[in-house]
Short mmCIF file of C-alpha atoms in Angstrom, two decimals:
data_model
loop_
_atom_site.label_atom_id
_atom_site.label_comp_id
_atom_site.label_asym_id
_atom_site.label_seq_id
_atom_site.Cartn_x
_atom_site.Cartn_y
_atom_site.Cartn_z
CA MET P 82 0.11 0.05 0.04
CA ASN P 83 1.52 3.07 -1.14
CA ARG P 84 1.50 6.10 1.78
CA PHE P 85 0.63 8.91 -0.42
CA LEU P 86 1.69 11.86 1.52
CA PRO P 87 2.09 15.28 -1.41
CA THR P 88 3.62 18.24 0.27
CA LEU P 89 2.03 21.51 0.80
CA SER P 90 3.75 24.31 2.19
CA PHE P 91 2.20 25.79 5.33
CA TRP P 92 0.46 29.47 4.25
CA GLY P 93 1.57 31.00 7.68
CA VAL P 94 -1.49 33.58 7.61
CA ALA P 95 -4.31 34.00 9.53
CA PHE P 96 -7.34 32.16 8.50
CA ALA P 97 -10.88 33.05 8.97
CA SER P 98 -13.91 30.24 9.86
CA HIS P 99 -15.54 30.94 6.37
CA PHE P 100 -17.16 27.79 5.98
CA LEU P 101 -18.41 27.83 9.76
CA MET P 102 -19.95 31.90 8.70
CA GLY P 103 -21.91 30.26 6.35
CA ALA P 104 -19.99 31.25 3.28
CA LYS P 105 -18.93 29.27 0.61
CA ILE P 106 -15.10 29.63 0.97
CA ASP P 107 -12.96 26.78 2.74
CA GLU P 108 -12.04 28.60 5.96
CA ALA P 109 -7.91 26.93 5.17
CA LEU P 110 -7.94 29.45 2.27
CA PRO P 111 -6.35 33.10 3.28
CA VAL P 112 -8.62 36.02 2.93
CA THR P 113 -5.55 38.69 2.79
CA GLY P 114 -2.62 38.69 0.47
CA ASP P 115 -1.70 38.51 -2.90
CA SER P 116 -0.49 35.05 -3.57
CA PHE P 117 -2.04 32.62 -5.93
CA ARG P 118 -3.20 29.37 -3.87
CA PRO P 119 -4.40 26.17 -5.75
CA VAL P 120 -8.05 25.91 -5.40
CA PHE P 121 -11.07 23.42 -6.59
CA VAL P 122 -14.33 25.44 -7.39
CA ARG P 123 -17.09 23.22 -7.29
CA MET P 124 -20.26 24.06 -8.88
CA GLU P 125 -23.81 24.18 -7.18
CA ASP P 126 -25.34 22.18 -9.96
CA GLN P 127 -24.27 18.43 -8.84
CA LEU P 128 -26.34 15.06 -9.26
CA PHE P 129 -25.12 14.30 -5.98
CA ARG P 130 -25.34 17.10 -3.68
CA MET P 131 -24.96 16.36 -0.10
CA ALA P 132 -24.65 13.33 2.10
CA GLY P 133 -27.55 11.03 1.23
CA ASP P 134 -28.11 12.04 -2.31
CA ARG P 135 -26.57 9.19 -3.60
CA GLU P 136 -28.32 6.35 -1.40
CA ALA P 137 -31.15 8.08 -2.47
CA PHE P 138 -30.41 7.61 -5.70
CA CYS P 139 -29.32 3.76 -5.34
CA LYS P 140 -32.98 3.01 -4.13
CA ALA P 141 -34.71 4.69 -7.12
CA LYS P 142 -32.26 3.15 -9.67
CA SER P 143 -31.72 -0.44 -8.77
CA ASN P 144 -34.31 -1.66 -10.43
CA LEU P 145 -32.79 -0.65 -13.80
CA PRO P 146 -30.06 -1.98 -15.45
CA ARG P 147 -26.42 -1.23 -14.99
CA SER P 148 -25.88 0.12 -18.97
CA LYS P 149 -29.11 2.28 -18.66
CA ASN P 150 -27.78 3.82 -15.36
CA ARG P 151 -24.21 4.41 -16.64
CA LYS P 152 -25.56 5.93 -19.89
CA GLU P 153 -27.82 8.55 -18.10
CA THR P 154 -25.58 9.36 -15.62
CA LEU P 155 -22.61 10.42 -17.87
CA ALA P 156 -24.80 12.13 -20.26
CA LEU P 157 -26.25 14.04 -17.08
CA LEU P 158 -22.68 14.76 -15.43
CA ARG P 159 -21.25 16.22 -18.78
CA LYS P 160 -24.51 18.27 -19.32
CA LYS P 161 -24.07 20.04 -15.75
CA ALA P 162 -20.99 20.62 -16.39
CA ASP P 163 -21.15 22.08 -20.01
CA ASP P 164 -24.07 24.54 -18.51
CA SER P 165 -22.67 25.26 -15.34
CA TRP P 166 -19.61 26.69 -17.33
CA GLU P 167 -21.83 28.74 -19.56
CA ASN P 168 -22.96 30.77 -16.85
CA ILE P 169 -19.33 31.40 -14.99
CA LYS P 170 -16.82 31.36 -17.96
CA GLY P 171 -17.41 34.76 -18.23
CA LEU P 172 -16.28 35.95 -14.88
CA VAL P 173 -13.17 33.47 -14.82
CA ALA P 174 -12.41 35.16 -18.16
CA GLU P 175 -12.48 38.46 -16.34
CA LEU P 176 -10.58 37.18 -13.60
CA GLU P 177 -7.82 35.59 -16.05
CA LYS P 178 -7.55 38.82 -17.74
CA ALA P 179 -7.05 40.96 -14.53
CA GLY P 180 -4.30 38.01 -13.69
CA SER P 181 -6.03 36.71 -10.50
CA ILE P 182 -6.42 33.23 -11.88
CA ARG P 183 -5.00 30.99 -13.79
CA GLY P 184 -4.30 27.80 -15.17
CA SER P 185 -8.11 26.72 -15.03
CA SER P 186 -8.92 23.10 -16.04
CA ARG P 187 -12.69 21.94 -16.38
CA TYR P 188 -13.90 18.43 -14.90
CA TRP P 189 -17.29 16.92 -14.94
CA ILE P 190 -16.71 13.99 -12.55
CA VAL P 191 -17.19 16.86 -10.08
CA ASN P 192 -19.19 19.84 -11.76
CA GLY P 193 -16.13 22.29 -11.50
CA PHE P 194 -12.91 23.54 -12.14
CA SER P 195 -9.34 23.89 -10.64
CA CYS P 196 -6.77 26.96 -10.95
CA VAL P 197 -4.63 28.91 -8.94
CA ALA P 198 -6.23 31.91 -7.69
CA LYS P 199 -5.66 35.16 -5.64
CA PRO P 200 -7.73 35.65 -2.68
CA GLU P 201 -9.70 38.78 -4.06
CA ALA P 202 -10.51 35.97 -7.26
CA ILE P 203 -11.59 33.33 -4.57
CA HIS P 204 -14.01 35.99 -2.81
CA ARG P 205 -15.93 36.58 -6.18
CA LEU P 206 -15.52 33.03 -6.82
CA GLY P 207 -17.31 32.42 -3.51
CA GLU P 208 -20.16 34.92 -4.36
CA ASP P 209 -21.26 33.58 -7.57
CA GLU P 210 -24.86 32.08 -7.22
CA THR P 211 -23.62 29.36 -9.36
CA VAL P 212 -20.53 28.29 -7.26
CA SER P 213 -21.37 25.84 -4.42
CA PHE P 214 -17.89 25.65 -2.74
CA VAL P 215 -14.26 27.10 -3.27
CA TYR P 216 -11.85 24.66 -1.76
CA LEU P 217 -8.24 24.32 -0.58
CA ASP P 218 -6.94 22.20 -3.39
CA ARG P 219 -4.66 20.32 -1.13
CA LEU P 220 -3.47 17.67 -3.85
CA SER P 221 -3.03 20.34 -6.42
CA ARG P 222 -0.25 18.83 -9.21
CA PRO P 223 1.07 20.46 -12.42
CA ARG P 224 -1.30 19.24 -15.20
CA LYS P 225 0.60 17.80 -17.95
CA PRO P 226 -0.18 18.08 -21.36
CA SER P 227 -0.23 15.22 -23.44
CA LYS P 228 2.75 14.34 -25.42
CA SER P 229 4.51 11.61 -27.55
CA MET P 230 6.67 9.00 -25.78
CA SER P 231 10.40 8.79 -25.66
CA PRO P 232 12.28 6.79 -28.80
CA SER P 233 13.13 4.34 -25.99
CA GLY P 234 9.40 4.43 -24.42
CA MET P 235 7.77 3.89 -27.69
CA LEU P 236 10.07 1.36 -28.67
CA ALA P 237 9.15 -0.49 -25.33
CA MET P 238 5.67 0.10 -25.52
CA LYS P 239 5.86 -1.58 -29.35
CA VAL P 240 7.49 -4.59 -27.71
CA LEU P 241 4.65 -4.67 -25.40
CA ALA P 242 1.76 -4.64 -27.61
CA ASN P 243 3.96 -7.09 -29.88
CA LEU P 244 3.80 -9.34 -27.21
CA ARG P 245 0.37 -9.03 -26.71
CA GLU P 246 -0.45 -9.69 -30.05
CA GLU P 247 1.82 -12.69 -30.68
CA LYS P 248 0.66 -14.36 -27.41
CA SER P 249 -3.09 -13.49 -28.06
CA ARG P 250 -3.95 -17.26 -29.23
CA SER P 251 -3.25 -18.28 -26.01
CA THR P 252 -5.53 -16.41 -23.42
CA GLU P 253 -7.97 -19.37 -22.94
CA VAL P 254 -8.44 -19.91 -19.29
CA ARG P 255 -6.76 -23.58 -19.09
CA LEU P 256 -8.61 -26.05 -16.35
CA LYS P 257 -6.51 -28.82 -16.70
CA ASN P 258 -2.59 -28.89 -15.99
CA VAL P 259 -2.58 -25.77 -14.62
CA ARG P 260 -0.95 -24.41 -11.19
CA ILE P 261 -3.24 -22.03 -9.13
CA PRO P 262 -2.12 -20.53 -6.14
CA TRP P 263 -3.66 -21.28 -2.62
CA ASN P 264 -5.02 -17.81 -2.39
CA VAL P 265 -7.41 -17.87 -5.45
CA LYS P 266 -8.43 -21.74 -4.43
CA ALA P 267 -9.17 -19.75 -0.87
CA ILE P 268 -11.74 -17.50 -2.05
CA LYS P 269 -13.43 -20.19 -4.58
CA ALA P 270 -12.78 -18.80 -7.66
CA PRO P 271 -11.92 -22.11 -9.34
CA GLU P 272 -15.26 -23.30 -8.39
CA VAL P 273 -16.85 -20.47 -10.32
CA TRP P 274 -14.74 -21.26 -13.17
CA LEU P 275 -15.90 -24.93 -13.59
CA GLN P 276 -19.44 -24.21 -12.36
CA GLU P 277 -20.35 -21.11 -13.34
CA GLY P 278 -18.30 -20.52 -16.32
CA ALA P 279 -17.59 -17.17 -15.14
CA PHE P 280 -13.84 -16.11 -16.01
CA GLY P 281 -14.75 -12.05 -15.86
CA GLN P 282 -15.12 -12.28 -19.85
CA GLY P 283 -16.62 -8.94 -21.35
CA VAL P 284 -15.15 -6.91 -17.72
CA THR P 285 -12.66 -4.34 -17.92
CA VAL P 286 -10.61 -3.74 -14.78
CA ALA P 287 -9.03 -0.30 -14.81
CA VAL P 288 -5.39 -0.62 -12.38
CA ILE P 289 -4.65 2.81 -10.90
CA ASP P 290 -1.26 1.88 -9.94
CA SER P 291 2.77 1.84 -11.58
CA GLY P 292 2.06 -0.04 -14.37
CA ILE P 293 3.41 -3.45 -15.33
CA LEU P 294 6.09 -5.42 -16.70
CA PRO P 295 6.13 -6.88 -20.11
CA THR P 296 5.87 -10.39 -19.58
CA PRO P 297 3.06 -12.66 -21.21
CA SER P 298 0.49 -13.74 -18.22
CA LEU P 299 0.29 -9.33 -18.10
CA ALA P 300 0.40 -8.69 -21.74
CA THR P 301 -2.20 -10.78 -22.97
CA ALA P 302 -4.74 -9.53 -20.23
CA LEU P 303 -4.61 -5.72 -21.51
CA TRP P 304 -7.56 -4.16 -22.41
CA LYS P 305 -7.08 -2.08 -25.87
CA ASN P 306 -8.31 1.29 -27.08
CA PRO P 307 -9.78 0.82 -30.51
CA ASN P 308 -9.28 4.06 -31.97
CA GLU P 309 -5.68 4.49 -30.97
CA THR P 310 -2.37 3.03 -32.31
CA LEU P 311 1.01 3.46 -31.15
CA ASN P 312 2.53 6.54 -33.60
CA GLY P 313 2.86 9.54 -31.31
CA GLU P 314 -1.01 10.93 -32.78
CA ASP P 315 -3.73 11.15 -30.61
CA ASP P 316 -5.86 9.36 -33.38
CA ASP P 317 -9.13 9.32 -31.30
CA GLU P 318 -8.67 13.10 -30.75
CA ASN P 319 -9.71 12.30 -26.72
CA GLY P 320 -6.69 14.90 -25.76
CA LEU P 321 -4.47 12.25 -25.38
CA VAL P 322 -1.60 10.78 -27.35
CA ASP P 323 -0.98 7.24 -27.72
CA ASP P 324 -3.90 5.87 -25.16
CA VAL P 325 -3.31 2.56 -26.50
CA PHE P 326 -3.53 0.52 -23.36
CA GLY P 327 -4.56 3.37 -20.61
CA TYR P 328 -2.93 6.56 -20.29
CA ASP P 329 0.19 7.98 -17.56
CA PHE P 330 -1.36 11.43 -16.41
CA THR P 331 1.38 11.70 -14.39
CA SER P 332 3.94 11.98 -17.54
CA GLY P 333 1.45 13.16 -19.71
CA THR P 334 2.09 9.82 -22.31
CA GLY P 335 0.60 6.70 -22.98
CA ASN P 336 3.61 4.73 -21.60
CA ILE P 337 1.97 2.62 -18.93
CA LEU P 338 5.11 0.24 -18.10
CA GLU P 339 6.54 -0.15 -14.70
CA ARG P 340 9.37 2.32 -14.13
CA GLU P 341 10.59 0.95 -10.30
CA SER P 342 13.31 -1.18 -11.16
CA THR P 343 13.08 -3.60 -7.41
CA MET P 344 9.00 -3.85 -7.18
CA SER P 345 6.47 -3.83 -9.51
CA HIS P 346 3.54 -3.19 -7.52
CA GLY P 347 1.23 -2.76 -10.28
CA SER P 348 2.50 -5.95 -11.86
CA ALA P 349 1.67 -7.99 -8.35
CA CYS P 350 -1.55 -6.35 -8.43
CA ALA P 351 -2.74 -7.07 -12.25
CA GLY P 352 -1.38 -10.54 -12.28
CA ILE P 353 -3.73 -11.03 -8.91
CA ILE P 354 -6.80 -9.52 -11.01
CA ALA P 355 -6.43 -10.83 -14.44
CA GLY P 356 -2.88 -13.25 -14.58
CA ARG P 357 -3.32 -15.41 -17.70
CA THR P 358 -1.75 -18.74 -17.83
CA SER P 359 1.90 -19.05 -17.81
CA ALA P 360 3.06 -21.38 -20.93
CA LYS P 361 6.43 -21.59 -19.16
CA SER P 362 5.40 -22.46 -15.90
CA GLY P 363 1.30 -23.32 -15.87
CA TRP P 364 1.05 -20.70 -13.04
CA GLN P 365 -2.47 -18.69 -13.45
CA THR P 366 -2.23 -15.95 -10.78
CA GLY P 367 -5.88 -14.55 -11.99
CA VAL P 368 -9.08 -14.15 -10.09
CA ALA P 369 -10.75 -13.57 -12.86
CA PRO P 370 -8.42 -14.75 -15.97
CA GLN P 371 -10.64 -13.08 -18.77
CA SER P 372 -10.81 -9.72 -17.74
CA GLU P 373 -9.36 -7.21 -19.09
CA LEU P 374 -6.81 -4.34 -17.97
CA MET P 375 -6.95 -0.73 -18.38
CA LEU P 376 -3.81 0.72 -16.91
CA ILE P 377 -3.63 3.81 -15.49
CA LYS P 378 -1.11 6.17 -13.89
CA GLY P 379 -2.11 9.09 -11.73
CA SER P 380 -3.60 8.82 -8.16
CA PHE P 381 -6.32 11.72 -6.96
CA ASP P 382 -6.16 13.06 -10.54
CA PHE P 383 -9.88 13.72 -11.59
CA ARG P 384 -8.84 13.02 -15.02
CA ALA P 385 -8.18 9.62 -14.37
CA LEU P 386 -11.68 8.64 -13.01
CA GLU P 387 -13.03 10.63 -16.25
CA TYR P 388 -11.10 8.70 -18.56
CA LEU P 389 -11.84 5.10 -17.18
CA VAL P 390 -15.55 5.49 -17.10
CA LEU P 391 -15.33 6.98 -20.68
CA ASN P 392 -13.47 3.93 -21.96
CA GLY P 393 -16.23 1.38 -20.64
CA ALA P 394 -14.38 0.14 -17.16
CA ASP P 395 -16.63 -1.77 -15.05
CA VAL P 396 -14.50 -1.95 -11.71
CA VAL P 397 -11.28 0.23 -10.67
CA SER P 398 -8.57 -1.45 -8.83
CA MET P 399 -6.80 1.39 -6.03
CA SER P 400 -3.64 0.91 -4.33
CA PHE P 401 -3.29 4.60 -3.16
CA MET P 402 -4.30 5.93 0.00
CA ILE P 403 -3.65 9.01 2.14
CA VAL P 404 -3.31 8.45 6.04
CA GLY P 405 -1.42 11.16 8.83
CA ARG P 406 -2.60 14.24 6.71
CA ASN P 407 -5.58 16.48 7.34
CA LEU P 408 -7.36 16.95 4.22
CA GLY P 409 -10.13 19.09 5.06
CA HIS P 410 -13.08 20.13 3.42
CA LEU P 411 -11.19 18.33 0.45
CA ARG P 412 -11.94 14.76 1.20
CA GLY P 413 -15.51 15.58 0.16
CA LEU P 414 -14.96 16.72 -2.95
CA TYR P 415 -13.14 13.14 -3.64
CA ARG P 416 -16.38 11.33 -1.87
CA ASN P 417 -18.55 13.45 -4.31
CA ALA P 418 -16.22 12.14 -7.34
CA PHE P 419 -16.17 8.70 -6.56
CA GLU P 420 -20.08 8.82 -5.60
CA HIS P 421 -20.46 10.01 -8.95
CA LEU P 422 -18.52 7.14 -10.42
CA SER P 423 -20.48 4.66 -8.93
CA ALA P 424 -23.90 5.89 -10.19
CA ALA P 425 -21.71 6.01 -13.57
CA GLY P 426 -21.70 2.19 -13.04
CA VAL P 427 -17.97 1.97 -12.15
CA LEU P 428 -16.86 -0.05 -8.72
CA ALA P 429 -14.49 1.12 -7.03
CA VAL P 430 -12.10 -1.58 -4.73
CA GLY P 431 -8.51 -1.58 -2.82
CA GLY P 432 -6.69 -2.52 0.02
CA ALA P 433 -7.84 -1.28 3.59
CA GLY P 434 -4.16 -0.26 4.65
CA ASN P 435 -1.05 -1.03 6.57
CA TYR P 436 -1.45 0.80 9.66
CA GLY P 437 -2.84 -1.34 12.05
CA PRO P 438 -2.45 -1.35 15.74
CA LYS P 439 0.44 -3.86 15.75
CA SER P 440 1.95 -2.18 12.61
CA ARG P 441 5.46 -0.61 12.85
CA ARG P 442 3.61 2.28 11.14
CA VAL P 443 0.72 2.25 13.30
CA MET P 444 -2.13 5.58 12.88
CA PRO P 445 -4.55 6.15 15.82
CA GLU P 446 -8.06 4.26 15.48
CA GLY P 447 -10.62 6.09 13.36
CA LYS P 448 -7.62 6.95 11.03
CA GLN P 449 -5.92 4.00 9.85
CA ILE P 450 -8.20 3.62 6.81
CA GLY P 451 -7.72 6.77 4.48
CA LEU P 452 -9.21 8.42 1.35
CA PRO P 453 -10.64 7.11 -0.60
CA LYS P 454 -11.27 3.90 1.13
CA ASP P 455 -12.88 5.60 4.11
CA ILE P 456 -15.42 6.39 1.41
CA PRO P 457 -18.97 4.30 1.69
CA CYS P 458 -19.11 3.23 -1.82
CA VAL P 459 -15.56 2.04 -1.60
CA ILE P 460 -14.85 -1.27 -1.32
CA ALA P 461 -11.93 -1.41 1.47
CA MET P 462 -10.08 -4.98 1.60
CA ALA P 463 -8.60 -5.86 4.78
CA GLY P 464 -6.05 -8.73 5.32
CA VAL P 465 -6.08 -11.84 6.93
CA ALA P 466 -3.23 -14.49 7.13
CA ARG P 467 -3.67 -18.19 5.06
CA ASP P 468 -5.26 -19.67 8.43
CA ARG P 469 -7.22 -16.72 8.64
CA SER P 470 -5.89 -15.46 11.46
CA PRO P 471 -5.53 -11.52 11.96
CA VAL P 472 -2.81 -9.99 10.04
CA SER P 473 -0.90 -7.66 12.52
CA PHE P 474 -0.49 -4.61 10.18
CA SER P 475 -4.20 -4.67 8.29
CA SER P 476 -5.88 -1.32 9.14
CA HIS P 477 -8.70 -1.79 11.56
CA GLY P 478 -11.93 0.84 11.33
CA PRO P 479 -13.99 2.63 11.85
CA CYS P 480 -14.06 5.83 9.73
CA TYR P 481 -15.29 9.19 10.37
CA TRP P 482 -16.94 11.99 8.06
CA ASP P 483 -17.25 14.68 10.53
CA LYS P 484 -16.66 18.94 9.87
CA VAL P 485 -16.45 18.06 6.08
CA ALA P 486 -18.62 20.64 3.96
CA PHE P 487 -21.73 18.49 2.56
CA PHE P 488 -20.56 15.26 4.18
CA SER P 489 -20.74 15.23 7.80
CA ASP P 490 -22.96 11.82 8.00
CA TYR P 491 -20.74 9.78 10.16
CA PRO P 492 -19.37 11.51 13.58
CA LYS P 493 -17.77 9.42 15.94
CA ASP P 494 -20.90 8.89 17.84
CA LYS P 495 -22.01 7.18 14.49
CA PRO P 496 -19.09 6.14 12.67
CA LEU P 497 -18.57 4.51 9.29
CA SER P 498 -18.07 0.79 9.36
CA LYS P 499 -14.88 -0.38 7.57
CA PRO P 500 -13.06 -2.10 6.42
CA ASP P 501 -16.00 -3.80 4.17
CA LEU P 502 -14.42 -7.19 3.61
CA SER P 503 -10.98 -9.42 4.02
CA ALA P 504 -9.02 -11.34 1.64
CA PHE P 505 -5.30 -12.26 1.87
CA PRO P 506 -1.90 -9.62 1.26
CA THR P 507 1.05 -12.39 1.31
CA GLY P 508 2.13 -15.76 0.83
CA PHE P 509 1.59 -16.35 -2.78
CA PRO P 510 3.48 -15.84 -6.06
CA VAL P 511 2.78 -12.52 -8.06
CA TRP P 512 4.58 -10.90 -10.78
CA THR P 513 7.43 -8.86 -10.06
CA HIS P 514 11.56 -8.07 -10.87
CA THR P 515 13.62 -11.23 -10.12
CA PRO P 516 14.51 -10.86 -6.34
CA ASN P 517 17.58 -8.82 -5.90
CA ARG P 518 20.45 -8.92 -3.16
CA LEU P 519 18.18 -6.78 -1.17
CA THR P 520 14.70 -8.38 -1.37
CA LYS P 521 16.13 -11.83 -0.92
CA ALA P 522 17.35 -10.38 2.26
CA ARG P 523 13.79 -9.80 3.14
CA GLY P 524 12.69 -13.68 2.24
CA TRP P 525 11.58 -13.18 -1.27
CA LYS P 526 11.79 -15.92 -3.45
CA ALA P 527 11.51 -16.41 -7.35
CA VAL P 528 9.18 -19.60 -8.08
CA SER P 529 9.57 -19.07 -11.90
CA ALA P 530 11.70 -16.96 -13.91
CA GLU P 531 9.40 -15.73 -16.85
CA GLU P 532 10.10 -13.97 -20.04
CA GLY P 533 9.92 -9.98 -18.55
CA ALA P 534 9.22 -11.09 -14.91
CA SER P 535 9.21 -13.35 -12.48
CA LEU P 536 6.57 -14.99 -10.25
CA VAL P 537 8.03 -13.97 -6.57
CA ILE P 538 6.80 -15.03 -2.93
CA GLY P 539 7.21 -12.41 -0.45
CA PRO P 540 5.92 -9.06 -1.19
CA ALA P 541 3.50 -8.05 1.53
CA GLY P 542 0.55 -5.37 2.37
CA ASN P 543 -3.09 -4.93 2.05
CA SER P 544 -2.40 -3.72 -1.76
CA PHE P 545 -2.53 -7.29 -2.85
CA SER P 546 -5.77 -7.82 -0.65
CA GLY P 547 -7.62 -5.19 -2.94
CA PRO P 548 -7.17 -7.18 -5.97
CA HIS P 549 -8.93 -10.32 -4.82
CA GLY P 550 -12.00 -8.39 -4.11
CA VAL P 551 -11.73 -6.68 -7.98
CA GLY P 552 -11.18 -10.23 -9.48
CA VAL P 553 -14.33 -11.47 -7.66
CA ALA P 554 -16.44 -8.22 -8.36
CA ALA P 555 -15.01 -9.14 -12.17
CA LEU P 556 -16.29 -12.71 -12.24
CA VAL P 557 -20.05 -11.34 -10.52
CA LEU P 558 -20.45 -8.96 -13.60
CA SER P 559 -19.65 -11.64 -15.87
CA ALA P 560 -21.96 -13.43 -14.52
CA ASN P 561 -24.59 -10.66 -14.19
CA PRO P 562 -23.14 -7.61 -16.23
CA GLU P 563 -26.32 -5.35 -15.46
CA LEU P 564 -25.79 -5.61 -11.41
CA ASN P 565 -25.56 -1.73 -10.35
CA PRO P 566 -21.70 -1.11 -8.20
CA TRP P 567 -23.57 -0.69 -5.03
CA GLU P 568 -25.70 -4.00 -5.70
CA VAL P 569 -22.47 -6.20 -6.24
CA LYS P 570 -21.12 -4.38 -3.05
CA GLN P 571 -24.14 -5.62 -1.01
CA LEU P 572 -23.71 -8.75 -2.37
CA LEU P 573 -20.22 -9.92 -1.91
CA GLU P 574 -20.57 -8.53 1.87
CA ASP P 575 -23.38 -10.79 2.13
CA THR P 576 -22.17 -13.68 1.02
CA ALA P 577 -18.63 -13.42 2.80
CA THR P 578 -17.37 -15.84 5.03
CA ASP P 579 -17.84 -14.20 8.58
CA LEU P 580 -14.56 -14.00 10.59
CA GLY P 581 -13.39 -13.12 13.84
CA ASP P 582 -16.68 -11.98 16.13
CA GLU P 583 -20.09 -12.80 15.13
CA GLY P 584 -21.04 -10.40 12.62
CA ARG P 585 -19.29 -7.09 10.76
CA ASP P 586 -16.30 -5.59 12.65
CA SER P 587 -13.91 -3.31 12.42
CA ARG P 588 -11.13 -5.50 11.46
CA TYR P 589 -12.26 -7.96 9.15
CA GLY P 590 -15.43 -5.83 7.99
CA ALA P 591 -18.01 -8.72 6.61
CA GLY P 592 -15.67 -11.12 6.43
CA LEU P 593 -13.56 -13.40 3.80
CA ILE P 594 -14.73 -12.63 0.28
CA HIS P 595 -16.55 -15.76 -1.02
CA ALA P 596 -16.46 -15.87 -5.04
CA SER P 597 -18.70 -19.03 -5.82
CA ALA P 598 -21.58 -17.97 -3.12
CA ALA P 599 -20.99 -14.24 -4.92
CA VAL P 600 -21.57 -15.51 -8.42
CA GLY P 601 -23.87 -17.78 -7.35
CA ALA P 602 -26.33 -15.17 -5.64
CA ALA P 603 -25.39 -12.94 -8.58
CA ARG P 604 -27.16 -15.38 -10.99
CA LYS P 605 -30.75 -15.22 -9.33
CA ILE P 606 -31.03 -11.55 -9.49
CA GLU P 607 -33.07 -10.59 -12.64
CA LYS P 608 -32.37 -7.41 -14.32
#
């Protein structure tokens, strides 16, 4: 689990309690001075404006198929954003001309725009009747324009593309003479393949992580943008160059290969979700071995969420989280985005974190599970050992939502129950780099050296619990594609194997995820 702790300088100025006074400006923003501050301007016209709106939507829309809800939600989100921009763009242009804001970027996953602004502009924006709130954008990053890859990057990506095509005939799931890791068996995935014929077929999983290594078992699992080729051009005119298998929003290129040289976090997670059968060793690591992987780099970037839903992702796997940092009202903005994502048909899943009471990086109770896993509609996966005993580092719940603009529905006397489910964080082979001297000293061991990567036992963390939940969700959707994300989440919880104290708890959630029971239940639901 990556502990994402971006830096932001402390303003060192007096703050006024704008929000507490009923104004529409984050109290963390300065009221005086002439310096630019990163802000996000949230417009008034949202699909979900405040806590409770999503729940009302789910209740009203559960009788409808996911495809219908997705189409209608996408159209509505984009229309709201376009209409609001028509109302605010004159003021934005005026403020830009005056030199008090710059670098504005529009979004629709939450109706609004980001920019850097001086206090005078922040006040003007907060006074506009079409604006609901102006946030201090504590996670602001420079937005890089899309560009062509370097020659070496393009060559490496073409090798990956060729590998995908050359090995494409071997993507069928093999049920005989296959080596299935114990973790995949323990959550009953093989029973789903044999008895239900569900392998994740037809399901696209977006993986927001570090990218993958060029090994056949992962290359053949890649989703492909049908309207894009590796040629240094933006063929589909979506503003992104060479987004063939996904996109790297951090570098502004289509290079989705792993850059880290010791551990490939993205390869490990991708392999648990959809790793195909290795022609060399026979290992099949994927829970949903016919699902397809859309690879994305760029955690906490709204463009990543917009990209994956526009390109048909059904589930998103996330191995990033913020702990140990006060995000203020900005938490609510991201909750708003993920609730809209859910309404648009995408289930978000990730590990609950490695900050449990016996972790060497322990966090206080109520703060061990951070954004975005602390959002109600996001599935947070805790970790258990192979014998179902507790894992010392696994984060415990609950989570609190209090004193957050628009989203203060879970105070300390009524906390949000987290984690949601459990799976396995270590002890099974994952795809990564061949162990070096450092990782061998940690006890990592390669069970098979393959083309472009190795299968290694040793890496640990709830980042690897999360993909188990992603894979089972993909199996459920391959069996019943029209289930809505909130229905899939509830079904996974209802069919889990209870662990620990009877009932849902703050260590295991609803219990160990159970693929066979979940898919069996999904088959019985008519849409």
